[in-house]
Coordinates of C-alpha atoms and ligand atoms in Angstrom, one line a residue:
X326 CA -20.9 15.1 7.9
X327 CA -20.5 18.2 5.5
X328 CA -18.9 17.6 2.0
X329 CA -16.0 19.1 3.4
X330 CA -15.4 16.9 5.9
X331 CA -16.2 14.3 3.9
X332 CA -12.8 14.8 2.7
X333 CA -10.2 13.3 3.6
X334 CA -6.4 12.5 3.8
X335 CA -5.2 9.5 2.0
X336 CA -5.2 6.7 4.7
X337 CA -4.2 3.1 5.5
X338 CA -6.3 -0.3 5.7
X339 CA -4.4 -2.6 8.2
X340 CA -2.0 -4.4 5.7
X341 CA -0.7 -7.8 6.5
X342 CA 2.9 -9.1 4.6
X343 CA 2.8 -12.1 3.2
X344 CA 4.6 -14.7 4.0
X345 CA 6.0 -14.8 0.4
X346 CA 7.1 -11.3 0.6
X347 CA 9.5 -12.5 4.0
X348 CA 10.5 -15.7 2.0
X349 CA 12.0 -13.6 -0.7
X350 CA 13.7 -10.8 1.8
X351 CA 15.1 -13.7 3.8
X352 CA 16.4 -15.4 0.4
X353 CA 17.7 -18.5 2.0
X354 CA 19.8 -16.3 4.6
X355 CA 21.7 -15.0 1.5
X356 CA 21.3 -11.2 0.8
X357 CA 19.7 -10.3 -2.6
X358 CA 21.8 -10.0 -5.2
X359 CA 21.4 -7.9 -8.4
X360 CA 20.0 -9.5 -11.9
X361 CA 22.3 -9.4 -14.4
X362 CA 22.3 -11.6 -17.4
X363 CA 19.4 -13.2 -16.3
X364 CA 21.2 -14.2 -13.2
X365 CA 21.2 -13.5 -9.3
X366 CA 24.7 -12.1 -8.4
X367 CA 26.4 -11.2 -5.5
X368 CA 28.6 -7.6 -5.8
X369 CA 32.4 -8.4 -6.3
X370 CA 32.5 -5.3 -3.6
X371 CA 31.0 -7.7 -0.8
X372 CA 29.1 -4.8 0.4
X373 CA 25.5 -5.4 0.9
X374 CA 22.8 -2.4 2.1
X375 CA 20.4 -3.0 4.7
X376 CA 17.0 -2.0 3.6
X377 CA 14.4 -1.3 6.4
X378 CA 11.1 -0.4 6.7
X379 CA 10.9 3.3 7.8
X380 CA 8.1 3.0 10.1
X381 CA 9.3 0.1 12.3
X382 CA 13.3 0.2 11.6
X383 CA 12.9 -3.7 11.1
X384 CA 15.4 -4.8 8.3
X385 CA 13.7 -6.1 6.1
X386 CA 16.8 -7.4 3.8
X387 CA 19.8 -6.9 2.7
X388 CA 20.8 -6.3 -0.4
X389 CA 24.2 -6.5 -2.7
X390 CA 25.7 -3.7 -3.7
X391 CA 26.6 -3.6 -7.5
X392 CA 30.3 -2.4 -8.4
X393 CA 32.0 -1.3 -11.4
X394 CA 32.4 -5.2 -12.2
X395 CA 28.9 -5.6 -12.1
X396 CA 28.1 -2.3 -14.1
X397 CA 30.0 -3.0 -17.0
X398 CA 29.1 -7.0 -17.1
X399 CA 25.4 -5.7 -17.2
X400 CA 26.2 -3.0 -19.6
X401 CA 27.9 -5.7 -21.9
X402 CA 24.7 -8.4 -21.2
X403 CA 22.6 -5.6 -21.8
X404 CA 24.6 -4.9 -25.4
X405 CA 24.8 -8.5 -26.5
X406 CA 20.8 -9.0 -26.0
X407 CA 20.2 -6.1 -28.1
X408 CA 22.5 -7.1 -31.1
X409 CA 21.8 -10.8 -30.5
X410 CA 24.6 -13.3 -30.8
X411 CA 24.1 -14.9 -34.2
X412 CA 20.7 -15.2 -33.4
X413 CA 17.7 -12.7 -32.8
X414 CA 18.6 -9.9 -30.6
X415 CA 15.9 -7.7 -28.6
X416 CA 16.2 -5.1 -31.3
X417 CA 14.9 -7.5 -33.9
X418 CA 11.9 -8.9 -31.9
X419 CA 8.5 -8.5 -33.8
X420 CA 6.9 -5.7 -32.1
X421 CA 3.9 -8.1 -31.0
X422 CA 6.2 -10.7 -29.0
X423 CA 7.9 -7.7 -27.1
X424 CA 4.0 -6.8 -25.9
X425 CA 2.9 -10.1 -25.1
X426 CA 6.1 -10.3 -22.7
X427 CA 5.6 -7.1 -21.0
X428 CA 1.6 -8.1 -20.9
X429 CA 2.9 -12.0 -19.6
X430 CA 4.8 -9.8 -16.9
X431 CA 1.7 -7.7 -15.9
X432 CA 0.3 -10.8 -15.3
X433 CA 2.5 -11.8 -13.1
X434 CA 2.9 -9.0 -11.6
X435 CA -0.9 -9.0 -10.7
X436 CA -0.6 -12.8 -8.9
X437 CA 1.7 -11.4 -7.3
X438 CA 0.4 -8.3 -5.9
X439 CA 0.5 -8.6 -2.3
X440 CA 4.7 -8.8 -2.7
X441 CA 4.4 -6.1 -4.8
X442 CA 2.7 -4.0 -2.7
X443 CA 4.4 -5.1 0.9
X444 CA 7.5 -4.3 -1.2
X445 CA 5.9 -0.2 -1.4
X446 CA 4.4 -0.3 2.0
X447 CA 7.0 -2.0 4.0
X448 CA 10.2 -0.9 2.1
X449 CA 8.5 2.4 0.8
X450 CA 6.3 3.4 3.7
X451 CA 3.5 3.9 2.0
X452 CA -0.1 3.6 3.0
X453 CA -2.4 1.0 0.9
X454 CA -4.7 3.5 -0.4
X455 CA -1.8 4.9 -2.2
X456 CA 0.3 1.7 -2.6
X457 CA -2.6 -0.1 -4.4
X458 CA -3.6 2.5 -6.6
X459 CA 0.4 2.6 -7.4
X460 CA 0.2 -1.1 -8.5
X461 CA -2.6 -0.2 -10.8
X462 CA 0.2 2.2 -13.0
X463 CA 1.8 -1.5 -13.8
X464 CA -1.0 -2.6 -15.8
X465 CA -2.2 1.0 -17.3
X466 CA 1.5 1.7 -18.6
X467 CA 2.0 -1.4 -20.6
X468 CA -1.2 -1.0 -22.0
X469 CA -1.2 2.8 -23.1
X470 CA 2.3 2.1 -24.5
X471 CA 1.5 -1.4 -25.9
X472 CA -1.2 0.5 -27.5
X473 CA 0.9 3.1 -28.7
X474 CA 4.0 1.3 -29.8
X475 CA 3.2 -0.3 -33.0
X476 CA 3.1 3.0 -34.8
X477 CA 6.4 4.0 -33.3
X478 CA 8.2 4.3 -36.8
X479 CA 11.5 2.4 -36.7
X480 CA 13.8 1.4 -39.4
X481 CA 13.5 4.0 -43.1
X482 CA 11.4 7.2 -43.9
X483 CA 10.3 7.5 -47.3
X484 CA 13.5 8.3 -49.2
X485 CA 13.5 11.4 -51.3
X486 CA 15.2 13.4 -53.3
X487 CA 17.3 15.8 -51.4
X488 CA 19.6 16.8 -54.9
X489 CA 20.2 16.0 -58.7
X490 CA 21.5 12.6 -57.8
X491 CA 21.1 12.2 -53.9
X492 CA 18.5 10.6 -51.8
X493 CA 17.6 11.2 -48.4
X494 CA 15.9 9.6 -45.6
X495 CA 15.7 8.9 -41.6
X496 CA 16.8 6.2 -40.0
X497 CA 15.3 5.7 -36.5
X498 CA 16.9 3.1 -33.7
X499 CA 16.4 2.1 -30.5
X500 CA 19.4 3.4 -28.6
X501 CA 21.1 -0.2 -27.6
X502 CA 21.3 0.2 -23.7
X503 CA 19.4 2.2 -21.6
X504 CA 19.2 3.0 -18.1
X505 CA 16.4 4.1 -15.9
X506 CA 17.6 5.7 -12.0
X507 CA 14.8 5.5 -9.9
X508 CA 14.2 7.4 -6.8
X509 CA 12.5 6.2 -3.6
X510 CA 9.1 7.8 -3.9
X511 CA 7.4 5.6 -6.5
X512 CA 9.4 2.6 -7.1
X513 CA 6.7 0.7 -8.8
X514 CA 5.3 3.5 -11.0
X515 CA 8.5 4.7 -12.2
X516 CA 10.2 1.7 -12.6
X517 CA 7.1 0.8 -14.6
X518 CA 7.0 4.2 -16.4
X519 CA 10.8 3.6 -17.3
X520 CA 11.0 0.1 -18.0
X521 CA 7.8 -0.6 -20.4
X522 CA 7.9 2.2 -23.4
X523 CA 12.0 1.7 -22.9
X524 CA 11.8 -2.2 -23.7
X525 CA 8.8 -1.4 -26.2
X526 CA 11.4 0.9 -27.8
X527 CA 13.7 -2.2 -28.6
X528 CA 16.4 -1.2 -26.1
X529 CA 17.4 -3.6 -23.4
X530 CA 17.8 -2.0 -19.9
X531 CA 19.8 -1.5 -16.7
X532 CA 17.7 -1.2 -13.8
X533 CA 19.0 1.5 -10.4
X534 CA 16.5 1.3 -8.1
X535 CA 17.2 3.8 -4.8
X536 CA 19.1 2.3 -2.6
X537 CA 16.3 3.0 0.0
X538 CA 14.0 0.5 -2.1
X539 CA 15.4 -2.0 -3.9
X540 CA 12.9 -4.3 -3.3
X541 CA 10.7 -4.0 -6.4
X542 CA 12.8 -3.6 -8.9
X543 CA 14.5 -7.2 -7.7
X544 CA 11.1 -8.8 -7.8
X545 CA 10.4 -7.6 -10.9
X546 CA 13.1 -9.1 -12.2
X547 CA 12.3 -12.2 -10.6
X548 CA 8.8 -11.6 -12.7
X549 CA 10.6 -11.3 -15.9
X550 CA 13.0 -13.9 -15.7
X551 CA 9.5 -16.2 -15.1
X552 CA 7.8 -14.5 -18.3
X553 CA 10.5 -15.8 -20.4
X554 CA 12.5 -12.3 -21.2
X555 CA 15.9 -13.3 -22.4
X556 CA 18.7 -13.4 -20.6
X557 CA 19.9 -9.4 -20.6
X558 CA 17.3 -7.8 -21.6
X559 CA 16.1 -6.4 -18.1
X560 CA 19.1 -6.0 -15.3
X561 CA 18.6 -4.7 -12.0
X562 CA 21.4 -3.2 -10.3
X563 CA 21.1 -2.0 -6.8
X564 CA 23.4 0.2 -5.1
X565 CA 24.2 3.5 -3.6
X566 CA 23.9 6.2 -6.4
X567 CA 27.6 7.6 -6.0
X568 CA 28.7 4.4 -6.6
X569 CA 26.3 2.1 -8.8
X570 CA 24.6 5.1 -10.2
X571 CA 27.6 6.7 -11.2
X572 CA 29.1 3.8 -12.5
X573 CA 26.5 3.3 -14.7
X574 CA 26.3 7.0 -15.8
X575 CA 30.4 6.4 -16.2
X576 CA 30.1 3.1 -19.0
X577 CA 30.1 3.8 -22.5
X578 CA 27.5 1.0 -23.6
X579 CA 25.1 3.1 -22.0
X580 CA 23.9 5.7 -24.7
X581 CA 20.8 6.9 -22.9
X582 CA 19.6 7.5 -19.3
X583 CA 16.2 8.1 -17.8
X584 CA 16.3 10.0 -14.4
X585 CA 14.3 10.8 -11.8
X586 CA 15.0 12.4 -9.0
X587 CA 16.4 15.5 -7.1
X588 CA 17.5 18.4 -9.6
X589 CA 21.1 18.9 -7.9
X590 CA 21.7 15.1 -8.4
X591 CA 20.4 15.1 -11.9
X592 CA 22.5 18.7 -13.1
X593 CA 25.6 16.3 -12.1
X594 CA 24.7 13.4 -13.9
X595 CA 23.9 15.5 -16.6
X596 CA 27.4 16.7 -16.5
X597 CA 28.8 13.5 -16.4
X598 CA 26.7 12.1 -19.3
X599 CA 27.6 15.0 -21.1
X600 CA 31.5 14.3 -21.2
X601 CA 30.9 10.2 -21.9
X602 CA 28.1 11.7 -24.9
X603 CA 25.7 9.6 -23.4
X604 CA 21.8 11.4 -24.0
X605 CA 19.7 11.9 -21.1
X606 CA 16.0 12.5 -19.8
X607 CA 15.6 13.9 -16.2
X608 CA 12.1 14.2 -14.5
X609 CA 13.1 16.2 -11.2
X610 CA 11.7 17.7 -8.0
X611 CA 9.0 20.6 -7.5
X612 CA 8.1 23.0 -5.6
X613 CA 4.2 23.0 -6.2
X614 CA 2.0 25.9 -5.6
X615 CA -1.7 26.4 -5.2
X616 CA -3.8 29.4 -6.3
X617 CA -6.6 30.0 -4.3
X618 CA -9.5 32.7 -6.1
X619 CA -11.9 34.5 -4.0
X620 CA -14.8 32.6 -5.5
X621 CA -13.6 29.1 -3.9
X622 CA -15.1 27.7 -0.9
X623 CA -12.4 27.9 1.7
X624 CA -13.4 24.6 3.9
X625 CA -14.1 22.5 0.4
X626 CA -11.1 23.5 -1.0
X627 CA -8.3 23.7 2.0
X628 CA -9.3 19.8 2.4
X629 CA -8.9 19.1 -1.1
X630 CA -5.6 20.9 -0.9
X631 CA -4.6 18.9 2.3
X632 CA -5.1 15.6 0.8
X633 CA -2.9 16.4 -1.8
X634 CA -0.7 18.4 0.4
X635 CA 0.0 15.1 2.0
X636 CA -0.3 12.6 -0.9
X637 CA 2.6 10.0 0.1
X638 CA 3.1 12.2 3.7
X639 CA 4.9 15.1 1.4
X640 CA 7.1 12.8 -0.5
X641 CA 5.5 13.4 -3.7
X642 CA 7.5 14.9 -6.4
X643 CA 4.3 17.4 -7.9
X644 CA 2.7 18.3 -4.3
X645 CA 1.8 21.4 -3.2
X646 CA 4.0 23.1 -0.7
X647 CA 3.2 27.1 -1.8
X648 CA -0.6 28.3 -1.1
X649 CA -1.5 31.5 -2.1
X650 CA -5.0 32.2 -1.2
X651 CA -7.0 35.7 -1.8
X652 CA -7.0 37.8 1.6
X653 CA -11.0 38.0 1.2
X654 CA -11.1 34.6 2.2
X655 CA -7.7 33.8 3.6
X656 CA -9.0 33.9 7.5
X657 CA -11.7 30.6 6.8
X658 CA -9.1 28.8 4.4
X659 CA -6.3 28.9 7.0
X660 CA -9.0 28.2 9.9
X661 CA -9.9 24.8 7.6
X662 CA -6.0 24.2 6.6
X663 CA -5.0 24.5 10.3
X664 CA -7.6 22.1 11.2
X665 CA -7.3 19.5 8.5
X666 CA -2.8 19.5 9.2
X667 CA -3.7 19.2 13.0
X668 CA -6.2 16.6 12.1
X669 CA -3.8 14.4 10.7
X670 CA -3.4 10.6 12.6
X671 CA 0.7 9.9 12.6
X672 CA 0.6 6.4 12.8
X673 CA 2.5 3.2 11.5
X674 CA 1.8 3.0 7.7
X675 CA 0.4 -0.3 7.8
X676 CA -1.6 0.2 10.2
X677 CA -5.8 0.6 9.6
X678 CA -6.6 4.5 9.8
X679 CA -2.9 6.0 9.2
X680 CA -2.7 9.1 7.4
X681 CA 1.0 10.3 8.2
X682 CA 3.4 7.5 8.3
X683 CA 7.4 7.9 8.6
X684 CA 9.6 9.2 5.9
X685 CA 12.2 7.5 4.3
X686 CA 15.3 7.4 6.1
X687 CA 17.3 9.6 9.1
X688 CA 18.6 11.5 6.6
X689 CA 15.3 12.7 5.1
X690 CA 14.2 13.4 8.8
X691 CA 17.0 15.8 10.1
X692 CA 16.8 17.5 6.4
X693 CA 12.6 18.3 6.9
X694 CA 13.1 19.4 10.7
X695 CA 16.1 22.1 9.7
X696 CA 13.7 23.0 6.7
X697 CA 11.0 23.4 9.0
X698 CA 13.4 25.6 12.0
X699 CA 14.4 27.7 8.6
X700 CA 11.0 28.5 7.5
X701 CA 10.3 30.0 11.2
X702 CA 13.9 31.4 11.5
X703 CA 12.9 33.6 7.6
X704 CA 9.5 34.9 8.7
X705 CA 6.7 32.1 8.3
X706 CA 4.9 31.8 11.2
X707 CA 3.7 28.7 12.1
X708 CA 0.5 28.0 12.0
X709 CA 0.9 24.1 13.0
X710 CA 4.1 23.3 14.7
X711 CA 6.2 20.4 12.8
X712 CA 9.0 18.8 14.9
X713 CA 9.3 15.5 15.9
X714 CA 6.6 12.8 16.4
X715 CA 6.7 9.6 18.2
X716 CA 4.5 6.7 17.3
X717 CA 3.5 4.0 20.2
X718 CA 5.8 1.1 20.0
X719 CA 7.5 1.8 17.1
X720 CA 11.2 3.5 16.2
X721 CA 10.2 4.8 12.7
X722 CA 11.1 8.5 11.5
X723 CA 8.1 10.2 12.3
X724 CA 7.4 14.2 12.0
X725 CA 4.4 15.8 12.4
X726 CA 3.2 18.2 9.4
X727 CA 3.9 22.0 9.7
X728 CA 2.4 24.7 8.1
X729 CA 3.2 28.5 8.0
X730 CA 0.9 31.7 7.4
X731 CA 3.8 34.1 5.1
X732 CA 3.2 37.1 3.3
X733 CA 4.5 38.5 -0.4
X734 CA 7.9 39.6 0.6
X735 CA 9.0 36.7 2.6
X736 CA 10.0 33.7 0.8
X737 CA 10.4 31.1 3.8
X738 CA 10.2 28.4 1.7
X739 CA 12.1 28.4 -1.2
X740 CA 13.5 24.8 -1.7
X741 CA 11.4 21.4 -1.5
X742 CA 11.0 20.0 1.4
X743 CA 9.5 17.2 0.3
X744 CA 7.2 16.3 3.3
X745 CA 3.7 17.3 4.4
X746 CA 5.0 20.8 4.8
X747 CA 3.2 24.1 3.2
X748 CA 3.0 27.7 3.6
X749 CA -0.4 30.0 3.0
X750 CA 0.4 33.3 1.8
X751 CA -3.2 36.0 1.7
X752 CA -2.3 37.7 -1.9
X753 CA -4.1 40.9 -3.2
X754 CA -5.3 39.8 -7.1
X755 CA -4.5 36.9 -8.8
X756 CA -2.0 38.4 -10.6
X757 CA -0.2 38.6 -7.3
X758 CA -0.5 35.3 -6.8
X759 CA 0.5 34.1 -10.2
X760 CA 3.7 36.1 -10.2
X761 CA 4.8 34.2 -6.9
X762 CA 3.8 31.2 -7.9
X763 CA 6.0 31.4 -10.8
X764 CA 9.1 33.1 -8.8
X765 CA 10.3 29.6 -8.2
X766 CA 13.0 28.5 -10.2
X767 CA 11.2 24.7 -9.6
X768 CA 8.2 24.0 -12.5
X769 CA 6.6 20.6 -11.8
X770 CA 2.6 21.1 -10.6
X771 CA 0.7 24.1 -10.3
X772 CA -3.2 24.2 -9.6
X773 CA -5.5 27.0 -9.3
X774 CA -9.1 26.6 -7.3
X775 CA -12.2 28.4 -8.8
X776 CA -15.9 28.3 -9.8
X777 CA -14.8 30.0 -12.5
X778 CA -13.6 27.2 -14.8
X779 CA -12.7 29.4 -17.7
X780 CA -10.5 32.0 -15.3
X781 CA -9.1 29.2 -14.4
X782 CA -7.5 27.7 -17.7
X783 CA -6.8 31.4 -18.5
X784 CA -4.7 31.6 -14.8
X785 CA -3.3 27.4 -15.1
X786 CA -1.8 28.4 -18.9
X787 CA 0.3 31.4 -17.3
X788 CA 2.1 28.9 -14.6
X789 CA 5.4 28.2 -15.4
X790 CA 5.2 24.4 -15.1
X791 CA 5.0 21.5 -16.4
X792 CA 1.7 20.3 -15.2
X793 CA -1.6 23.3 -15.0
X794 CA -4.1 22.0 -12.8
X795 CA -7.8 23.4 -12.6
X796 CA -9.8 22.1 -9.0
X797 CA -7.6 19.2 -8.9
X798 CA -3.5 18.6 -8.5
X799 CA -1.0 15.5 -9.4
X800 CA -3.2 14.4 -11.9
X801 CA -1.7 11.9 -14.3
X802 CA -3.1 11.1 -17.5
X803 CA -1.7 8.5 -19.9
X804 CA -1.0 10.4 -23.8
X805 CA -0.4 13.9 -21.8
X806 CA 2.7 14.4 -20.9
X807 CA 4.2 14.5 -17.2
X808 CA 7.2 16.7 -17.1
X809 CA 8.6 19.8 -15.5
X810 CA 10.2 23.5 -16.9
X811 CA 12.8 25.2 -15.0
X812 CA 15.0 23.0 -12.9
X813 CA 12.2 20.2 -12.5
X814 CA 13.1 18.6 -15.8
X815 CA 14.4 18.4 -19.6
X816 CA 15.6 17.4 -21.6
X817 CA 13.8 14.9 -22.9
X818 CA 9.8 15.3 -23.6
X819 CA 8.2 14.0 -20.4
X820 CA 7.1 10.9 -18.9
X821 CA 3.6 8.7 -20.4
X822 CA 3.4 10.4 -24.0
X823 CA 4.1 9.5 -27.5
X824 CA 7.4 11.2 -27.2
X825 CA 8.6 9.5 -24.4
X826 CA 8.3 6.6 -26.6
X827 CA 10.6 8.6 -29.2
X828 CA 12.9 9.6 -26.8
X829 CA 14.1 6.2 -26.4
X830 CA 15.0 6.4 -29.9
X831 CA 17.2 8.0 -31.9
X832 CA 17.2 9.5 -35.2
X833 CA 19.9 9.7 -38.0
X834 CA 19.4 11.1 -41.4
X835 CA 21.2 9.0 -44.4
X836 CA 21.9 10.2 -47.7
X837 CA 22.3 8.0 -50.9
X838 CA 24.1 9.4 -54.2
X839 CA 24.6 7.7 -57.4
X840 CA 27.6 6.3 -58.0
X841 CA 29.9 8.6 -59.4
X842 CA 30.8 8.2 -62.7
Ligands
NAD2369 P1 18.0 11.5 -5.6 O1 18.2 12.5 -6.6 O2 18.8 11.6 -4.3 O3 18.2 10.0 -6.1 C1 17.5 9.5 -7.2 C2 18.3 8.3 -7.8 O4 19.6 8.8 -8.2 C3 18.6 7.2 -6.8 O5 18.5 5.9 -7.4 C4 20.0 7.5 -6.4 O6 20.7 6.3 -5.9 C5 20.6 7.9 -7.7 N1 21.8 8.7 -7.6 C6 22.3 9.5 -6.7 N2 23.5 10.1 -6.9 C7 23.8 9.6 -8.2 C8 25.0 9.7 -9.0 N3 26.0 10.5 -8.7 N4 25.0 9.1 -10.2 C9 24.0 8.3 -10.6 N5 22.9 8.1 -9.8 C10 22.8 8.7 -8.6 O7 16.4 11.5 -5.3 P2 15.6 10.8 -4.2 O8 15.8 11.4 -2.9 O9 15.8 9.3 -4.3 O10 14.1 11.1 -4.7 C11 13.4 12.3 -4.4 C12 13.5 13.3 -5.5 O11 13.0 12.8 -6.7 C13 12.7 14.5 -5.2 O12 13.4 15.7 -5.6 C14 11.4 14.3 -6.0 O13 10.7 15.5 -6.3 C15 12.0 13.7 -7.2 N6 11.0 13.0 -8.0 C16 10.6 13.5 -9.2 C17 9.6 12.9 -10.0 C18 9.2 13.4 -11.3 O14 8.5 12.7 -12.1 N7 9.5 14.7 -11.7 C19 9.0 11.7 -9.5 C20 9.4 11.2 -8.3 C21 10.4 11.9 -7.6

């Protein structure tokens, strides 16, 4: 085997659900219900989702819908565990108890792992290479904001002198209730990246997991009503995100929200927020690119590329979908692309030796195949086919990957398409390259492949996202932050940094004079 072969695509070990995982989708032949107050409620709606696993169409449960009812009684649990009710309210707990909850969660979490991760691979679709190293983010974000949250300055500044007979100082809070909107792609790692510096912050939380993949969120829960949170502190309200979502986005208790998601659905919420003054932070879609120098080693580095081309089949927020390659090696790198897209094994995503599973839902399927007839119908030409796949025995949503050979002046795929779908454009200079890598109006993850390490930081500091990668892409890193420029993000100061643990505050400045007279 040659290192570059060596190299592979992300792929499944046979994965087995647990029978605990089926006891709590069956739930007594009851759907799920939401968790609100530190209880399991039905919606007042008596509408209930059907949440299936992509690969097999088995429903797996199904699963409440939350109305405006539930929204508000959540919004107002959510407010009275904050303030506390005569006695200590989340906002008052010692620092050190709220860390040895989150940390008595982990735990729990960690027994519990095999639900946790049938809940990403049967719900989610994901393989268990991914999945598992998913369920690791549990643990590493409590910790890195455990370790960071006791010098997260709440309550007085030093006061000072601001006139003759003023003082001044800042007053920093938690913001009361807070809401994290979670997208399908990462339940676990976002709801864990929301939920942990949120509650660290002092605030207590609303919970709106897709409605895709409700699962985790509801087992969480489940976790956290075992750990001994109080009643209120955590909710989890599932439902479809025109109506739960924009409920929630709708009640005044909630002063702050954390998206994630598609940049058209978080501009609106953005809009809605904005009339309620309600603050929000939005992490959002890319479209990634990858520079290719004339130094690289084609074969080495169109593999690399491919795995992360196809990290979570496409679905992943950062990947790359724009390749722009120097011509002088352009002919090997497309020869080792081609083969590695071609090489792909579509299979069932629970299946041992799966590297392309199904996507998320029908919806997600007829959107890639019309992304994929546009990017021939503008001038790619394909260099691996796309269209529709089938998979032995099963009904899932399968496609198979596509890629495109393009050129400068055709821009065939402009939007995300959010599956393992990419386009290789030969450029002239880097400069070339770096001017169409930045001509997206997306700015998530951006990577650049050379030998030359220090061209490469020099190249990676002129791309016009959030996230400069030299020789490696969707790297995460906990104290840098993950965020994205242009339409892929703000406001707010990213995900997994000391500021995300400030944005869940909020900062007034108070001023003291002496009493007149
Ligand atoms: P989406 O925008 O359709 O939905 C995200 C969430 O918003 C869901 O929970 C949904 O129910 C909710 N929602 C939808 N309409 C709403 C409304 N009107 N009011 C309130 N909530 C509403 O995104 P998706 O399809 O679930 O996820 C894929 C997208 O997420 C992609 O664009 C991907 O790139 C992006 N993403 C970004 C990051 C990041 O960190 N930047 C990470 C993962 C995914």
């Amino acid at each position: 085997m040659s290192v570059a072969t060596e190299i592979q695509s992300i792929t499944a070990r046979q994965f087995e659900t647990p029978a605990k995982f089926t006891q709590f989708c069956e739930n007594g032949g009851q759907p799920l219900g939401g968790y609100i107050n530190g209880e399991h409620v039905s919606g007042a709606m008596n509408a209930s989702i059907d949440t299936v696993d992509p690969g097999s169409l088995e429903v797996l449960a199904r699963v409440c819908e939350m109305g405006q009812e539930q929204v508000d009684a959540a919004a107002e649990a959510a407010h009275r565990a904050f303030l506390g009710n005569g006695v200590s309210g989340w906002r008052d707990f010692p620092m050190e108890e709220r860390c040895e909850l989150m940390m008595k969660l982990v735990e729990l979490c960690e027994r519990d792992r095999d639900v946790l991760l049938a809940c990403e691979i049967r719900d989610g679709g994901k393989l268990s290479e991914l999945a598992e190293g998913d369920f690791d983010q549990i643990r590493a974000t409590a910790e890195y904001f455990c370790s960071i949250a006791p010098q997260l300055i709440l309550g007085d500044s030093g006061h000072r002198a601001v006139a003759a007979d003023t003082q001044g100082f800042t007053y920093r809070e938690p913001w009361g209730v807070v809401a994290g909107i979670i997208p399908w792609n990462y339940p676990i790692v976002l709801t864990s990246w929301f939920m942990f510096p949120a509650l660290l912050a002092g605030n207590c939380i609303l919970i709106k997991p897709a409605e895709d993949t409700p699962l985790s969120a509801l087992y969480i829960a489940k976790l956290a009503e075992e750990a001994g949170f109080p009643p209120g502190v955590i909710n989890v309200l599932p439902g479809r995100g025109e109506l739960t979502g924009q409920f929630i986005a709708e009640n005044p208790l909630v002063r702050y929200i954390s998206f994630t998601g598609s940049p058209g659905v978080g501009q609106h919420i953005l809009r809605t927020c904005d009339r309620h003054g309600t603050r929000m932070k939005r992490e959002m879609g890319g479209n990634g690119s990858a520079i290719v120098l004339d130094d690289a080693d084609p074969a080495i580095v169109a593999r690399k590329i491919g795995r992360h081309t196809n990290q979570h089949f496409g679905q992943t927020c950062c990947t790359i979908h724009r390749i722009f390659v120097d011509q002088k090696i352009a002919d090997d790198f497309i020869d080792a692309q081609r083969d590695f897209f071609s090489g792909l094994k579509i299979g069932y995503q629970a299946d041992a030796g799966t590297q392309l599973g199904a996507v998320i839902n029908a919806t997600q399927r007829s959107r890639i195949l019309t992304a994929q007839q546009q990017a021939t119908a503008r001038g790619g030409q394909p260099l691996v086919e796309g269209g529709p796949a089938e998979v032995a025995g099963k009904e899932g949503y399968y496609i198979r990957p596509a890629l495109y050979q393009t050129q400068p002046d055709v821009a065939c795929n402009p939007d995300e398409v959010f599956h393992c779908f990419a386009t290789i454009c030969p450029v002239s200079s880097a400069d070339q390259a770096l001017q169409l890598a930045n001509s997206s109006p997306y700015g998530l993850g951006a990577s650049v492949w050379t030998k030359d390490t220090q061209r490469g930081i020099a190249l990676a500091k002129q791309f016009r996202d959030g996230t400069a990668q030299v020789n490696c892409h969707n790297m995460i890193a906990y104290g840098l932050p993950y965020s994205g420029q242009g339409i892929s993000g703000g406001p707010g100061a990213g995900v997994n940094c000391e500021e995300t643990l400030t944005d869940y505050t909020q900062v007034k400045a108070v001023y003291v004079a002496d009493y007149p007279g």
